[in-house]
Amino acid sequence: MIRNCFIQYQHDLESVPLSEEDYIRMTAEITEILRTDDASDVFEIVNDVVYEYLSQ
């Protein structure tokens, strides 16, 4: 899902700017949000986390 979000933001599979550490960090952040707010939509959370990453 994370990779697909980057593709929506005009990246292709070769240009997704994430290292393995970035994937782990983003996955942990998404998991923590879901753990604390189980009513949240996974798709929305993933999009929010990816957008935040790109806007840094």
Tab-separated table of N, CA and C in Angstrom:
chain	number	residue	atom	x	y	z
A	1	MET	N	0.822	-1.197	0.000
A	1	MET	CA	0.000	0.000	0.000
A	1	MET	C	0.867	1.263	0.000
A	2	ILE	N	1.968	1.219	0.754
A	2	ILE	CA	2.852	2.390	0.803
A	2	ILE	C	3.402	2.688	-0.591
A	3	ARG	N	3.895	1.669	-1.249
A	3	ARG	CA	4.453	1.845	-2.593
A	3	ARG	C	3.387	2.362	-3.557
A	4	ASN	N	2.178	1.824	-3.467
A	4	ASN	CA	1.106	2.282	-4.350
A	4	ASN	C	0.757	3.742	-4.115
A	5	CYS	N	0.852	4.202	-2.886
A	5	CYS	CA	0.615	5.621	-2.603
A	5	CYS	C	1.652	6.488	-3.290
A	6	PHE	N	2.895	6.063	-3.258
A	6	PHE	CA	3.932	6.838	-3.944
A	6	PHE	C	3.657	6.897	-5.442
A	7	ILE	N	3.160	5.815	-5.990
A	7	ILE	CA	2.827	5.799	-7.418
A	7	ILE	C	1.712	6.806	-7.700
A	8	GLN	N	0.751	6.917	-6.794
A	8	GLN	CA	-0.313	7.915	-6.961
A	8	GLN	C	0.259	9.332	-6.950
A	9	TYR	N	1.370	9.517	-6.233
A	9	TYR	CA	2.016	10.834	-6.169
A	9	TYR	C	3.088	10.988	-7.251
A	10	GLN	N	2.873	10.350	-8.391
A	10	GLN	CA	3.691	10.510	-9.598
A	10	GLN	C	5.078	9.875	-9.535
A	11	HIS	N	5.253	8.876	-8.700
A	11	HIS	CA	6.484	8.093	-8.724
A	11	HIS	C	6.193	6.791	-9.449
A	12	ASP	N	7.233	6.168	-9.993
A	12	ASP	CA	7.061	4.824	-10.523
A	12	ASP	C	7.820	3.854	-9.622
A	13	LEU	N	7.770	2.570	-9.928
A	13	LEU	CA	8.371	1.579	-9.034
A	13	LEU	C	9.865	1.796	-8.828
A	14	GLU	N	10.543	2.337	-9.829
A	14	GLU	CA	11.976	2.569	-9.704
A	14	GLU	C	12.311	3.860	-8.970
A	15	SER	N	11.363	4.785	-8.911
A	15	SER	CA	11.681	6.085	-8.326
A	15	SER	C	11.123	6.283	-6.912
A	16	VAL	N	10.493	5.263	-6.349
A	16	VAL	CA	9.982	5.401	-4.984
A	16	VAL	C	11.173	5.658	-4.063
A	17	PRO	N	11.184	6.811	-3.392
A	17	PRO	CA	12.382	7.260	-2.680
A	17	PRO	C	12.516	6.697	-1.254
A	18	LEU	N	12.309	5.393	-1.092
A	18	LEU	CA	12.361	4.827	0.253
A	18	LEU	C	13.459	3.786	0.394
A	19	SER	N	14.140	3.862	1.503
A	19	SER	CA	15.079	2.804	1.858
A	19	SER	C	14.312	1.774	2.681
A	20	GLU	N	14.943	0.674	2.972
A	20	GLU	CA	14.319	-0.339	3.824
A	20	GLU	C	13.980	0.247	5.193
A	21	GLU	N	14.854	1.077	5.718
A	21	GLU	CA	14.604	1.728	7.011
A	21	GLU	C	13.376	2.634	6.948
A	22	ASP	N	13.209	3.344	5.844
A	22	ASP	CA	12.038	4.209	5.677
A	22	ASP	C	10.746	3.381	5.688
A	23	TYR	N	10.762	2.250	4.969
A	23	TYR	CA	9.588	1.367	4.965
A	23	TYR	C	9.270	0.894	6.374
A	24	ILE	N	10.285	0.487	7.104
A	24	ILE	CA	10.082	-0.002	8.472
A	24	ILE	C	9.512	1.104	9.355
A	25	ARG	N	10.065	2.306	9.252
A	25	ARG	CA	9.593	3.429	10.058
A	25	ARG	C	8.154	3.786	9.713
A	26	MET	N	7.848	3.847	8.427
A	26	MET	CA	6.494	4.188	8.008
A	26	MET	C	5.495	3.110	8.423
A	27	THR	N	5.874	1.863	8.282
A	27	THR	CA	5.004	0.766	8.697
A	27	THR	C	4.746	0.817	10.193
A	28	ALA	N	5.773	1.118	10.970
A	28	ALA	CA	5.605	1.228	12.422
A	28	ALA	C	4.675	2.385	12.762
A	29	GLU	N	4.818	3.500	12.067
A	29	GLU	CA	3.951	4.658	12.314
A	29	GLU	C	2.492	4.325	11.986
A	30	ILE	N	2.279	3.665	10.862
A	30	ILE	CA	0.925	3.273	10.457
A	30	ILE	C	0.334	2.292	11.462
A	31	THR	N	1.126	1.322	11.880
A	31	THR	CA	0.673	0.335	12.852
A	31	THR	C	0.301	0.982	14.170
A	32	GLU	N	1.089	1.932	14.616
A	32	GLU	CA	0.816	2.623	15.879
A	32	GLU	C	-0.498	3.412	15.799
A	33	ILE	N	-0.719	4.084	14.691
A	33	ILE	CA	-1.968	4.834	14.524
A	33	ILE	C	-3.151	3.877	14.550
A	34	LEU	N	-3.049	2.772	13.842
A	34	LEU	CA	-4.134	1.791	13.827
A	34	LEU	C	-4.362	1.178	15.203
A	35	ARG	N	-3.299	0.972	15.948
A	35	ARG	CA	-3.412	0.382	17.280
A	35	ARG	C	-4.146	1.316	18.235
A	36	THR	N	-3.891	2.593	18.108
A	36	THR	CA	-4.494	3.554	19.028
A	36	THR	C	-5.862	4.042	18.566
A	37	ASP	N	-6.171	3.879	17.276
A	37	ASP	CA	-7.453	4.337	16.745
A	37	ASP	C	-7.967	3.304	15.747
A	38	ASP	N	-8.562	2.241	16.266
A	38	ASP	CA	-8.976	1.142	15.397
A	38	ASP	C	-10.160	1.488	14.490
A	39	ALA	N	-10.743	2.649	14.651
A	39	ALA	CA	-11.823	3.087	13.770
A	39	ALA	C	-11.286	3.753	12.511
A	40	SER	N	-9.993	3.977	12.459
A	40	SER	CA	-9.386	4.647	11.312
A	40	SER	C	-9.371	3.744	10.091
A	41	ASP	N	-9.411	4.376	8.948
A	41	ASP	CA	-9.334	3.669	7.678
A	41	ASP	C	-7.866	3.491	7.288
A	42	VAL	N	-7.463	2.264	7.029
A	42	VAL	CA	-6.060	1.967	6.706
A	42	VAL	C	-5.606	2.763	5.492
A	43	PHE	N	-6.410	2.803	4.464
A	43	PHE	CA	-6.045	3.518	3.243
A	43	PHE	C	-5.780	4.989	3.542
A	44	GLU	N	-6.650	5.596	4.333
A	44	GLU	CA	-6.486	7.002	4.684
A	44	GLU	C	-5.215	7.239	5.501
A	45	ILE	N	-4.936	6.357	6.428
A	45	ILE	CA	-3.735	6.493	7.257
A	45	ILE	C	-2.484	6.371	6.404
A	46	VAL	N	-2.439	5.378	5.536
A	46	VAL	CA	-1.275	5.196	4.662
A	46	VAL	C	-1.077	6.440	3.799
A	47	ASN	N	-2.150	6.953	3.235
A	47	ASN	CA	-2.043	8.172	2.423
A	47	ASN	C	-1.519	9.342	3.238
A	48	ASP	N	-2.008	9.490	4.454
A	48	ASP	CA	-1.548	10.588	5.314
A	48	ASP	C	-0.061	10.472	5.633
A	49	VAL	N	0.393	9.266	5.942
A	49	VAL	CA	1.799	9.050	6.300
A	49	VAL	C	2.700	9.299	5.089
A	50	VAL	N	2.295	8.820	3.933
A	50	VAL	CA	3.084	9.046	2.714
A	50	VAL	C	3.114	10.534	2.372
A	51	TYR	N	1.983	11.200	2.458
A	51	TYR	CA	1.948	12.636	2.173
A	51	TYR	C	2.866	13.395	3.126
A	52	GLU	N	2.814	13.041	4.390
A	52	GLU	CA	3.683	13.689	5.375
A	52	GLU	C	5.158	13.474	5.020
A	53	TYR	N	5.519	12.266	4.608
A	53	TYR	CA	6.882	11.959	4.202
A	53	TYR	C	7.311	12.835	3.020
A	54	LEU	N	6.437	12.950	2.019
A	54	LEU	CA	6.777	13.714	0.831
A	54	LEU	C	6.820	15.214	1.075
A	55	SER	N	6.101	15.683	2.058
A	55	SER	CA	6.052	17.126	2.295
A	55	SER	C	7.103	17.601	3.285
A	56	GLN	N	7.951	16.730	3.742
A	56	GLN	CA	9.015	17.120	4.667
A	56	GLN	C	10.111	17.857	3.957
